[in-house]
XYZ file of C-alpha atoms in Angstrom:
706
model
C 28.403 -4.403 7.871
C 29.903 -1.730 10.209
C 33.267 -0.186 9.559
C 35.268 -1.241 12.484
C 35.956 -4.936 11.846
C 36.076 -4.610 8.034
C 38.260 -1.522 8.182
C 40.877 -3.228 10.396
C 40.925 -6.280 8.126
C 41.202 -4.240 4.921
C 43.874 -2.048 6.518
C 45.849 -5.166 7.558
C 45.473 -6.580 4.031
C 46.737 -3.366 2.412
C 49.703 -3.169 4.768
C 50.512 -6.798 3.939
C 50.414 -6.021 0.207
C 52.683 -3.043 0.755
C 55.188 -5.106 2.680
C 55.114 -7.757 0.008
C 55.846 -5.131 -2.617
C 58.779 -3.726 -0.635
C 60.259 -7.202 -0.083
C 59.984 -8.131 -3.727
C 61.621 -4.834 -4.744
C 64.463 -5.355 -2.213
C 65.216 -8.978 -3.144
C 65.152 -8.838 -6.883
C 67.718 -11.625 -7.122
C 65.328 -14.182 -5.527
C 62.529 -16.133 -7.217
C 59.945 -14.106 -5.328
C 61.490 -10.746 -6.326
C 60.619 -8.625 -9.291
C 62.154 -10.061 -12.394
C 61.915 -6.833 -14.441
C 61.132 -3.257 -14.185
C 57.952 -3.869 -16.215
C 56.775 -6.370 -13.652
C 57.470 -3.958 -10.789
C 55.612 -1.141 -12.589
C 52.614 -3.360 -13.156
C 52.481 -4.438 -9.521
C 52.899 -0.832 -8.350
C 49.756 0.054 -10.401
C 47.883 -2.745 -8.673
C 49.068 -1.528 -5.308
C 47.897 1.995 -5.994
C 44.526 0.637 -7.063
C 44.318 -1.282 -3.807
C 45.183 1.826 -1.831
C 42.391 3.686 -3.697
C 39.823 0.968 -2.991
C 40.803 0.999 0.700
C 40.429 4.747 0.900
C 36.995 4.545 -0.795
C 35.902 1.661 1.465
C 36.593 3.818 4.565
C 34.433 6.720 3.440
C 30.801 6.854 4.428
C 28.753 9.172 2.291
C 25.080 10.026 2.435
C 23.740 8.682 -0.823
C 21.266 11.457 -1.617
C 21.361 14.898 -3.151
C 18.834 17.670 -2.662
C 15.466 16.034 -2.650
C 13.300 16.792 -5.642
C 9.858 17.064 -4.032
C 6.919 16.116 -6.247
C 5.145 19.104 -7.836
C 1.821 19.884 -6.307
C -0.582 22.788 -5.944
C 0.631 25.068 -3.107
C -0.717 28.468 -2.221
C -0.215 30.894 0.636
C 1.629 30.047 3.820
C 4.356 32.581 3.051
C 4.556 33.760 6.625
C 4.996 30.197 7.848
C 7.749 29.496 5.268
C 9.559 32.642 6.357
C 9.269 31.652 9.993
C 10.686 28.258 9.245
C 13.721 29.810 7.530
C 14.240 32.225 10.442
C 14.034 29.504 13.058
C 16.396 27.266 11.164
C 18.931 30.048 11.045
C 18.716 30.426 14.837
C 19.299 26.652 15.191
C 17.947 26.668 18.732
C 15.883 23.489 18.341
C 14.142 21.497 15.662
C 11.386 23.389 13.819
C 8.166 21.559 14.671
C 5.090 22.056 12.489
C 2.130 20.851 14.554
C -1.589 20.728 14.144
C -4.565 18.412 13.528
C -4.520 16.196 10.528
C -5.208 17.550 7.152
C -4.031 21.074 7.818
C -1.181 20.925 5.318
C 1.880 20.386 7.564
C 3.545 17.938 5.144
C 2.773 20.191 2.155
C 4.459 23.047 3.887
C 7.558 20.988 4.615
C 7.658 19.734 1.077
C 7.329 23.313 -0.253
C 10.203 24.431 1.946
C 12.375 21.742 0.452
C 11.356 22.743 -3.032
C 12.419 26.346 -2.377
C 15.415 25.905 -0.117
C 16.718 22.394 -0.979
C 19.422 23.802 -3.256
C 20.974 25.561 -0.221
C 21.840 22.161 1.320
C 24.393 19.496 0.406
C 21.838 16.863 1.416
C 18.123 16.684 2.190
C 16.710 13.659 4.043
C 12.891 13.450 3.930
C 11.885 10.508 6.027
C 8.658 9.171 7.457
C 8.268 8.873 11.227
C 5.018 6.910 11.355
C 6.754 3.641 12.323
C 9.100 5.252 14.843
C 12.324 7.146 14.456
C 14.592 4.132 14.964
C 12.893 2.301 12.193
C 13.143 5.243 9.884
C 16.810 5.875 10.505
C 17.662 2.179 10.278
C 15.838 1.853 6.929
C 18.640 1.582 4.433
C 16.321 2.786 1.631
C 15.204 5.982 3.353
C 18.711 6.724 4.844
C 21.273 5.226 2.524
C 24.884 5.602 3.469
C 27.793 4.144 1.457
C 29.724 1.388 3.145
C 27.104 1.034 5.846
C 24.373 -1.586 5.768
C 22.473 -3.425 8.437
C 23.634 -6.918 9.479
C 21.987 -8.638 12.420
C 25.165 -10.579 13.310
C 27.356 -7.460 13.018
C 25.214 -5.136 15.190
C 23.247 -7.627 17.239
C 20.095 -5.496 17.169
C 18.530 -2.560 15.403
C 19.281 -0.446 18.448
C 23.027 -0.806 17.921
C 22.672 -0.157 14.222
C 20.608 2.998 15.003
C 23.386 4.262 17.234
C 26.010 3.655 14.559
C 23.894 5.425 11.938
C 23.440 8.428 14.286
C 27.166 8.537 14.802
C 27.814 8.507 11.078
C 25.089 11.093 10.348
C 26.511 13.334 13.046
C 29.935 13.135 11.408
C 28.500 13.898 7.978
C 26.390 16.809 9.290
C 29.573 18.247 10.895
C 31.190 18.525 7.454
C 28.262 19.073 5.096
C 25.053 21.038 5.269
C 22.165 18.702 6.011
C 18.395 19.280 6.219
C 16.493 16.473 7.945
C 12.684 16.413 7.544
C 10.771 13.904 9.702
C 7.179 13.766 8.360
C 4.141 12.539 10.329
C 5.958 11.794 13.599
C 3.209 11.254 16.162
C 4.798 9.298 19.002
C 4.748 10.773 22.452
C 7.508 8.530 23.628
C 9.956 7.338 20.969
C 13.371 6.008 21.949
C 16.049 7.626 19.927
C 14.316 11.019 19.619
C 16.955 12.833 21.656
C 19.768 11.301 19.598
C 18.209 12.440 16.354
C 17.566 15.887 17.622
C 21.217 16.136 18.635
C 22.453 15.756 15.033
C 24.084 19.122 14.151
C 21.833 19.846 11.175
C 18.596 21.666 10.273
C 15.599 19.631 11.360
C 11.976 20.036 10.471
C 9.237 17.796 12.076
C 5.599 17.511 11.163
C 3.334 16.094 13.840
C -0.264 16.021 15.159
C 1.124 16.323 18.722
C 1.870 19.490 20.669
C 5.632 20.024 20.983
C 5.283 20.338 24.758
C 4.979 16.581 25.021
C 8.574 16.403 23.751
C 9.742 19.189 26.158
C 9.676 22.035 23.620
C 7.891 25.332 24.256
C 8.043 26.512 20.672
C 6.846 25.099 17.481
C 4.781 26.539 14.593
C 1.074 25.751 14.786
C -0.525 25.010 11.448
C -4.189 25.691 11.060
C -6.384 27.092 8.314
C -5.371 29.832 5.991
C -4.695 33.013 8.032
C -5.512 35.741 5.529
C -8.267 36.473 3.029
C -5.681 36.593 0.280
C -4.519 32.988 1.022
C -8.172 31.856 1.030
C -8.740 33.435 -2.334
C -5.605 31.814 -3.717
C -6.728 28.435 -2.441
C -10.256 28.838 -3.908
C -8.830 29.884 -7.269
C -6.478 26.855 -7.295
C -9.089 24.223 -6.558
C -12.523 25.512 -7.655
C -13.242 24.883 -11.296
C -14.737 27.935 -12.980
C -15.881 31.228 -11.471
C -17.491 31.431 -8.022
C -20.523 33.572 -7.337
C -21.010 35.590 -4.070
C -23.639 33.119 -2.922
C -21.371 30.159 -3.555
C -18.565 31.976 -1.838
C -20.701 32.533 1.187
C -21.560 28.857 1.255
C -17.874 27.883 1.276
C -16.980 30.541 3.859
C -19.642 29.194 6.153
C -18.374 25.593 5.718
C -14.797 26.774 6.309
C -15.781 28.389 9.589
C -17.609 25.204 10.644
C -14.655 22.994 10.102
C -12.109 25.376 11.509
C -10.429 25.867 8.196
C -9.328 22.243 7.933
C -7.548 22.239 4.573
C -8.144 18.624 3.619
C -11.869 18.816 4.287
C -12.051 22.096 2.364
C -10.435 20.389 -0.652
C -13.022 17.600 -0.345
C -15.857 20.132 0.002
C -14.775 22.073 -3.070
C -14.503 18.797 -5.041
C -18.098 17.666 -4.266
C -19.581 20.741 -5.972
C -22.650 20.754 -3.764
C -21.773 24.200 -2.555
C -22.617 25.438 -6.093
C -26.185 24.414 -5.365
C -26.309 26.361 -2.144
C -26.385 23.234 0.095
C -25.034 23.763 3.606
C -25.068 21.651 6.772
C -24.949 22.669 10.399
C -21.500 21.467 11.321
C -20.728 23.262 14.635
C -18.077 20.822 15.594
C -14.834 20.167 13.752
C -14.908 16.971 11.769
C -11.764 15.638 13.357
C -10.610 16.213 16.889
C -7.178 15.576 18.316
C -6.683 11.875 18.729
C -8.572 9.049 17.082
C -11.632 10.168 15.031
C -15.012 8.858 16.034
C -16.812 6.418 13.746
C -19.426 9.063 12.977
C -16.825 11.624 12.069
C -14.928 9.077 9.954
C -18.139 8.237 8.045
C -18.591 11.904 7.264
C -15.232 11.832 5.439
C -16.822 9.686 2.702
C -20.394 10.990 2.872
C -19.930 13.384 -0.047
C -19.202 10.517 -2.433
C -21.087 7.510 -3.697
C -18.241 5.016 -3.704
C -18.493 1.969 -5.918
C -17.283 -1.413 -4.669
C -14.064 -1.196 -6.689
C -13.324 2.266 -5.253
C -13.829 0.937 -1.758
C -11.592 -1.982 -2.570
C -8.831 0.332 -3.777
C -9.040 2.383 -0.549
C -9.070 -0.852 1.512
C -5.934 -2.163 -0.260
C -4.088 1.146 -0.114
C -4.854 1.670 3.550
C -2.564 -1.231 4.509
C 0.358 0.189 2.512
C 3.130 2.321 4.127
C 2.220 5.980 4.802
C 4.701 7.047 2.115
C 2.658 5.128 -0.433
C 3.247 2.538 -3.153
C 4.411 3.090 -6.783
C 1.402 3.073 -9.090
C 3.042 0.530 -11.422
C 3.474 -1.914 -8.585
C -0.015 -1.410 -7.248
C -1.661 -1.940 -10.657
C 0.443 -5.061 -11.036
C -0.939 -6.666 -7.868
C -4.423 -5.275 -7.746
C -7.434 -5.789 -10.060
C -8.404 -2.107 -9.526
C -8.515 -0.190 -12.745
C -6.574 3.035 -13.517
C -9.999 4.698 -14.076
C -10.948 3.953 -10.447
C -7.735 5.579 -9.286
C -8.531 8.619 -11.378
C -11.844 9.120 -9.704
C -10.488 8.631 -6.175
C -7.906 11.275 -7.018
C -10.498 13.688 -8.314
C -12.441 13.189 -5.012
C -9.226 13.995 -3.222
C -9.339 10.682 -1.381
C -6.177 9.463 -3.029
C -2.810 11.319 -3.364
C -0.946 10.669 -6.634
C 2.386 12.374 -6.803
C 5.217 12.235 -9.321
C 8.554 11.108 -7.922
C 11.323 10.928 -10.446
C 9.812 8.793 -13.272
C 7.210 7.076 -11.135
C 3.759 8.010 -9.744
C 3.309 7.134 -6.087
C -0.139 6.432 -4.586
C -0.859 7.190 -0.981
C -3.713 7.943 1.370
C -3.764 10.750 3.891
C -3.383 9.148 7.300
C -6.912 10.322 8.235
C -8.371 8.774 5.154
C -6.467 5.543 5.768
C -7.748 5.499 9.328
C -11.248 6.002 8.109
C -10.948 3.196 5.626
C -9.576 0.749 8.181
C -12.548 1.404 10.469
C -15.264 1.535 7.907
C -14.123 -0.854 5.166
C -11.945 -3.052 7.399
C -9.293 -4.846 5.306
C -8.894 -8.555 5.979
C -7.062 -11.395 4.276
C -10.358 -12.505 2.846
C -11.452 -9.227 1.251
C -7.933 -8.373 0.224
C -6.913 -11.913 -0.826
C -6.468 -11.089 -4.534
C -4.015 -8.196 -3.850
C -2.073 -10.093 -1.156
C -1.809 -13.202 -3.294
C -0.616 -11.249 -6.322
C 1.976 -9.433 -4.177
C 3.247 -12.672 -2.673
C 3.455 -14.327 -6.078
C 5.221 -11.324 -7.519
C 8.053 -12.019 -5.109
C 8.833 -15.173 -7.154
C 11.522 -13.167 -8.960
C 13.339 -12.555 -5.669
C 15.621 -15.492 -6.490
C 16.952 -13.702 -9.556
C 16.813 -10.170 -8.142
C 19.726 -8.571 -6.334
C 19.718 -7.750 -2.615
C 19.161 -4.040 -3.489
C 16.279 -4.810 -5.850
C 14.643 -7.010 -3.209
C 15.113 -4.309 -0.594
C 12.781 -2.026 -2.518
C 9.962 -4.441 -1.555
C 10.776 -4.311 2.139
C 8.210 -1.622 3.145
C 5.376 -3.528 1.477
C 6.315 -6.933 2.809
C 6.335 -5.635 6.360
C 3.170 -3.579 5.775
C 1.266 -6.663 4.730
C 2.592 -8.680 7.627
C 1.595 -5.891 9.974
C -1.865 -5.508 8.515
C -2.542 -9.273 8.555
C -0.615 -10.657 11.489
C -2.502 -14.006 11.568
C -1.941 -16.190 8.481
C -4.745 -18.406 7.218
C -4.147 -22.088 6.271
C -5.925 -21.769 2.870
C -3.509 -18.907 2.062
C -0.375 -20.777 3.341
C 1.340 -21.342 -0.039
C 1.095 -17.710 -1.031
C 2.021 -16.315 2.432
C 5.048 -18.541 2.631
C 6.619 -16.457 -0.139
C 7.069 -13.702 2.474
C 9.112 -16.172 4.706
C 11.388 -16.882 1.761
C 11.775 -13.220 0.983
C 12.650 -12.557 4.659
C 15.477 -15.100 4.879
C 16.836 -14.168 1.386
C 17.152 -10.625 2.803
C 18.717 -12.030 6.003
C 15.701 -11.261 8.248
C 16.079 -14.778 9.718
C 14.281 -14.222 13.078
C 11.368 -12.567 11.338
C 11.261 -15.384 8.758
C 11.245 -17.989 11.643
C 8.436 -16.185 13.462
C 6.230 -15.779 10.331
C 6.763 -19.335 9.099
C 5.947 -20.705 12.556
C 2.622 -18.879 12.448
C 1.890 -20.450 9.056
C 2.825 -23.937 10.358
C 0.651 -23.527 13.451
C -2.469 -22.546 11.544
C -1.992 -25.337 9.001
C -1.474 -27.908 11.788
C -4.567 -26.588 13.552
C -6.777 -26.894 10.497
C -5.364 -30.001 8.782
C -3.323 -31.884 11.332
C 0.294 -33.074 11.158
C -0.173 -35.630 8.440
C -1.487 -33.634 5.510
C 0.107 -32.658 2.166
C -0.077 -28.888 2.913
C 1.287 -29.381 6.400
C 4.193 -31.437 5.080
C 4.918 -28.706 2.531
C 5.009 -26.028 5.192
C 7.378 -28.207 7.292
C 9.658 -28.141 4.257
C 9.493 -24.352 4.131
C 10.189 -24.190 7.840
C 13.229 -26.306 7.284
C 14.386 -23.958 4.533
C 14.378 -21.041 6.931
C 16.711 -22.842 9.338
C 18.888 -24.349 6.561
C 19.544 -20.901 5.077
C 20.072 -19.489 8.606
C 22.702 -22.211 8.834
C 21.050 -23.932 11.792
C 21.489 -27.382 10.190
C 20.393 -29.255 13.308
C 16.962 -27.541 13.329
C 16.722 -27.818 9.562
C 17.214 -31.569 9.700
C 14.525 -31.890 12.374
C 12.020 -30.194 10.191
C 13.046 -32.151 7.088
C 12.421 -35.338 9.036
C 8.994 -33.980 10.088
C 8.222 -33.144 6.484
C 9.172 -36.644 5.386
C 7.019 -38.346 8.000
C 4.009 -36.005 7.248
C 4.147 -36.469 3.489
C 4.934 -40.240 3.673
C 1.960 -40.884 5.945
C -0.654 -38.529 4.395
C -3.090 -39.004 1.567
C -2.227 -37.273 -1.697
C -4.219 -34.089 -2.056
C -3.449 -33.278 -5.667
C -0.890 -33.825 -8.487
C 1.732 -31.887 -6.526
C 2.099 -34.710 -4.007
C 4.753 -36.443 -6.142
C 6.621 -33.198 -6.562
C 6.711 -32.679 -2.797
C 7.768 -36.305 -2.184
C 10.571 -35.705 -4.736
C 11.672 -32.565 -2.878
C 11.726 -34.116 0.616
C 13.768 -37.118 -0.596
C 16.198 -34.833 -2.298
C 16.601 -32.872 0.929
C 17.419 -36.099 2.845
C 19.812 -37.063 0.090
C 21.599 -33.683 0.514
C 21.845 -34.289 4.257
C 23.368 -37.753 3.999
C 25.764 -36.580 1.288
C 27.044 -33.831 3.642
C 27.515 -36.475 6.348
C 29.574 -38.700 3.978
C 26.864 -41.351 3.789
C 26.970 -41.733 0.032
C 24.979 -44.952 -0.210
C 22.067 -43.503 1.732
C 22.368 -40.241 -0.254
C 22.265 -42.157 -3.506
C 19.176 -44.106 -2.315
C 17.169 -41.017 -1.483
C 18.471 -39.174 -4.544
C 17.139 -41.958 -6.797
C 13.791 -41.950 -4.978
C 13.522 -38.210 -5.372
C 14.388 -38.369 -9.023
C 11.890 -41.122 -9.641
C 9.071 -39.230 -8.001
C 9.888 -36.086 -9.960
C 10.150 -37.931 -13.238
C 6.669 -39.336 -12.647
C 5.345 -35.806 -11.881
C 7.120 -34.346 -14.830
C 5.688 -36.866 -17.328
C 2.194 -36.549 -15.803
C 2.225 -32.763 -16.102
C 3.427 -32.996 -19.641
C 0.676 -35.432 -20.668
C -2.094 -33.492 -18.901
C -0.848 -30.038 -19.737
C -0.712 -29.090 -16.038
C 1.290 -26.063 -14.821
C 1.258 -24.966 -11.215
C 2.021 -21.257 -11.211
C 3.302 -21.201 -7.661
C 6.022 -23.870 -8.366
C 9.545 -23.502 -9.692
C 9.784 -24.221 -13.439
C 9.690 -27.951 -14.021
C 12.732 -27.953 -16.311
C 14.734 -25.957 -13.761
C 14.031 -28.599 -11.070
C 14.727 -31.481 -13.488
C 18.150 -30.068 -14.268
C 18.872 -29.670 -10.507
C 18.128 -33.397 -10.162
C 20.711 -34.139 -12.870
C 23.153 -31.897 -11.088
C 22.748 -33.741 -7.812
C 23.292 -37.004 -9.661
C 26.439 -35.596 -11.228
C 27.766 -34.546 -7.800
C 27.199 -38.006 -6.349
C 28.933 -39.613 -9.309
C 31.958 -37.390 -8.702
C 31.987 -38.225 -5.002
C 31.871 -41.928 -5.991
C 34.892 -41.411 -8.204
C 33.120 -41.599 -11.532
C 34.596 -38.302 -12.680
C 34.241 -38.324 -16.491
C 30.571 -39.292 -16.391
C 29.929 -36.684 -13.643
C 31.628 -33.981 -15.828
C 29.585 -34.840 -18.933
C 26.308 -34.895 -16.966
C 26.992 -31.645 -15.098
C 28.118 -29.825 -18.324
C 25.006 -30.893 -20.176
C 22.730 -29.895 -17.266
C 24.316 -26.440 -17.101
C 23.914 -25.974 -20.851
C 20.239 -26.751 -20.449
C 19.933 -24.286 -17.596
C 21.466 -21.456 -19.709
C 18.428 -21.771 -22.035
C 16.005 -21.080 -19.218
C 15.088 -17.380 -18.813
C 15.652 -15.935 -15.392
C 17.920 -18.663 -14.105
C 21.207 -16.823 -14.153
C 21.906 -17.047 -10.421
C 21.145 -20.774 -10.260
C 24.191 -21.417 -12.546
C 26.296 -21.084 -9.416
C 25.207 -24.520 -8.235
C 26.430 -26.116 -11.378
C 29.681 -24.186 -11.442
C 30.453 -25.338 -7.857
C 30.302 -28.972 -8.959
C 32.247 -28.288 -12.188
C 34.964 -26.586 -10.209
C 35.467 -29.602 -7.968
C 35.593 -31.850 -11.029
C 38.092 -29.694 -12.906
C 40.200 -29.319 -9.803
C 40.287 -33.089 -9.363
C 41.337 -33.475 -13.017
C 44.118 -30.855 -12.538
C 42.625 -28.352 -14.912
C 43.100 -25.345 -12.653
C 42.767 -22.750 -15.361
C 39.215 -23.875 -16.215
C 38.307 -24.254 -12.510
C 39.612 -20.780 -11.675
C 37.654 -19.153 -14.443
C 34.456 -20.755 -13.177
C 35.279 -19.850 -9.606
C 35.768 -16.159 -10.501
C 32.451 -16.125 -12.385
C 30.639 -17.769 -9.487
C 31.955 -15.365 -6.962
C 31.136 -12.343 -9.073
C 27.573 -13.661 -9.619
C 27.094 -14.238 -5.874
C 28.379 -10.834 -5.049
C 26.081 -9.259 -7.571
C 22.894 -11.080 -6.503
C 23.375 -11.666 -2.817
C 26.108 -9.421 -1.571
C 29.332 -10.175 0.299
C 27.841 -11.709 3.502
C 25.255 -14.174 2.199
C 26.147 -17.854 2.831
C 26.346 -18.633 -0.942
C 29.015 -15.961 -1.321
C 31.099 -17.228 1.531
C 30.893 -20.745 0.085
C 32.127 -19.483 -3.246
C 35.080 -17.734 -1.554
C 35.970 -20.892 0.440
C 35.937 -22.923 -2.738
C 38.143 -20.328 -4.409
C 40.554 -20.768 -1.487
C 40.462 -24.542 -1.853
C 41.256 -24.166 -5.566
C 44.260 -21.951 -4.862
C 45.583 -24.312 -2.247
C 45.375 -27.256 -4.608
C 47.227 -25.222 -7.213
C 49.954 -24.336 -4.741
C 48.985 -20.626 -4.585
C 48.958 -20.494 -0.755
C 49.063 -16.714 -0.414
C 45.998 -16.241 -2.565
C 44.282 -19.104 -0.764
C 45.007 -17.502 2.613
C 43.563 -14.183 1.416
C 40.213 -15.859 0.490
C 40.135 -17.966 3.663
C 40.760 -14.882 5.784
C 37.784 -13.063 4.279
C 35.542 -16.046 4.876
C 36.836 -16.517 8.355
C 36.230 -12.865 9.356
C 32.775 -12.757 7.779
C 31.688 -16.008 9.375
C 32.743 -14.732 12.813
C 30.691 -11.531 12.268
C 27.593 -12.932 10.604
C 27.288 -16.661 11.367
C 28.809 -17.102 14.858
C 26.607 -20.154 15.539
C 28.231 -22.153 12.736
C 31.330 -23.159 14.792
C 31.954 -26.246 12.635
C 32.295 -23.976 9.491
C 34.421 -21.467 11.325
C 36.774 -24.101 12.714
C 37.053 -25.745 9.314
C 38.007 -22.488 7.591
C 40.333 -21.594 10.472
C 42.174 -24.865 9.952
C 42.489 -24.155 6.281
C 43.721 -20.656 7.013
C 46.480 -22.085 9.304
C 47.414 -24.658 6.650
C 47.881 -21.776 4.205
C 50.397 -20.192 6.556
C 48.211 -17.455 8.007
C 48.224 -17.394 11.792
C 45.018 -16.669 13.748
C 45.401 -14.192 16.528
C-alpha cells in the first residue's frame, strides 16, 4: 500500500487518540475521565507507543545493507576498476560497462561492489533482463519498508514504479546509494530516464553500445588488455603447469575468439590444448545480437553431454537470469548433484554462494544456446514443472512474504510455457491459485482461462476434468470478490460434473466440492433450506469418497488432506445449525471439529474458519470475553499469513467490529470498521455491497463518513 491514504488515516487516528486523552484528563469527574493517576499514566504510555508506531509507519527505508557479493575467481581488470571509481566520483552519468556476452562485465561489477560496497549506506544489485520497471517494482529485489505493491492502490505497475522512483530519490538524497543494473539489454525501456535521474551512483552492464541510450561514454569491456592479466587468468584456471607449446596453443585460440573470456574459460576446461589441438577459428564465436545456430552448437562442442546434463541445462534455461537456489532446484528436479558438479566443472553452470545458499544460474549466452539446441517444452520438462507446481501446495500455510520468494520462478515457468496442456491441467492450476493468493488476480484469471480453454477443446464441456477446472476458475473470481462471476462458474461446474461420466475415484470428491460451494452461496443469500440441502448432498458424497479411499488405501497427492476436508464439512454443518438457531449443538460440533484440526500438521491458518463460527456462537450466547480472545487470535493469524489487505483479514476485522458493537464498545468498533472501510475502498472498490455494509456499521458506531 502507498503512503498517502494510510498515512492520512493513521494520522487522523493518532490525533483522535490524543484528543481523547486530553478530554479524559480534563474531565476527571465524569465516568469517561481518568479515575486515577495510575490509569492516566498507563494510558499515557499507550499513547506514546501509538505515536512511536505512527512515526515508524511513515518512514520508508531501503531494506538492504551493503551487498555481500558471492566470492569468485577474479583477476586483472585493475585499470577498469579504477576508471569506474573515477567516473563515479565525477557523477556525470551512469557508468556503463558494455561489450559482447561473456567478456566479464557482470564479474567486474560484482568485484567493484566487493571492494567498494563498504563505502555506501546501501547497494542495490538488480537484474535488468526483464526490463527496468519490472526490476524496480519487484519487492524482493528492491525492498522498501512500508511500501508494497497493491493493484487496487496503484492501479498499475507504472504508477507503482513512479512511486518507488520517488521514494528511492528521497532515500538517495539522504544516504549514499550504489545502484547496479546487471544485464540490461533493452534499446527502448520506458522508465530508463527516471532511473538514471536518481541522485546516486549507477553502474550498468549491457551488451548494447551506450550510444543507443544517448550516451557518448561508457567503458568497453573486451579481453584482457595486458600480458600480466592474461598470465593471472591462466594461472587461476589452468590446472598444473603450462608448457610453452601449450601456451602458444591457448594464445592462438585467444586471438581467434577475440579474447572472449567465457569461451577462454571453456577452452581451458576442455584440456585439449594440452594435446596441441587447435582449430581455425578466424571469426568470433559470438557476434553482437543473436548467435547463429552453428555458433551456438560450438558452445557445447567441447563436451560430450549426457542426457541428464542436457536436461539440467534445459530446465535451468527457463529459470530467471539471476538463477535458482540449489536446494529448490534439487527439490523439483530429478537431476543429481553429481550432474551439477560436472556442468560446473565444464563452466556451463554458475554456482555461487549467496549468504547460506548456493544459487545455480546459466550465463545468458549458454541459456540462449540451450533454448535453441535442446528446446525446453512442457513435455520434456514435465517432471520439473509438475514438481514445482506441486511444491506450491504449502502456499496455503506460508506467509505472503514466504510465497513472494517463489514469484520469479512462477512467472518464469509461465513465460517459458505460455500454452498450458490439458493433461497437465491439475498441476498447472496450482499456479493460478498461487497468483490469486498473492493478489495477482488478473494474471490468475488469464492463466486459468487458458487452462479452461485447452481442457474444453480436448475433452468438451461435460467432463470430470473440465468441471474441476470450472471450479478453479470460480475460485479465482470468488477470491477476487467478483461473486457474480464466481457463481456463474460454480453453476457451470455443477452442470458439467452432474452430466459427465465419472473418470476416476475423485469424481465423488469433486461432486462433494461443487455441492458445498452451492450450499455456501445459498447460505450467503439467506436461503437456509437450499443451503442445508446442498450441504447434506456434499457431505454425503464426501463421506462415500472418504470411506472408499480408506477401504482401498487410495491417496491422491494433489488433493487436500481428506481429514482436513472432512472437518470443514463438519464446520459448515455447525454454521448452518447456528443460523437455524440450534446454538448448543452448533457449539459442540464446531469445537470438536476445531480440536480435530489442531491435530493436523500444517493446518494452522485454516483454524480461522473455525474461530469465525465460534465467535458468532459465543457472541450470541453473550460470552464476549471468549469471543474477543478468539477474534484477536484470528486477526493476528490472518495478518501473519496473508497481510493487512487480504480479504480474510478484512473479514476478521469486520467481525471484530461486530463483536465490539454487540458488547457496547462502540469506539473500538468504529476503529475496526474504519480500517475495513478504508482498505476496501483502496483494494476492493468493485465490492460496493461490502463497502456500503461496513459504511452503515461505521455510521451506526457514531463515526461519520466524509
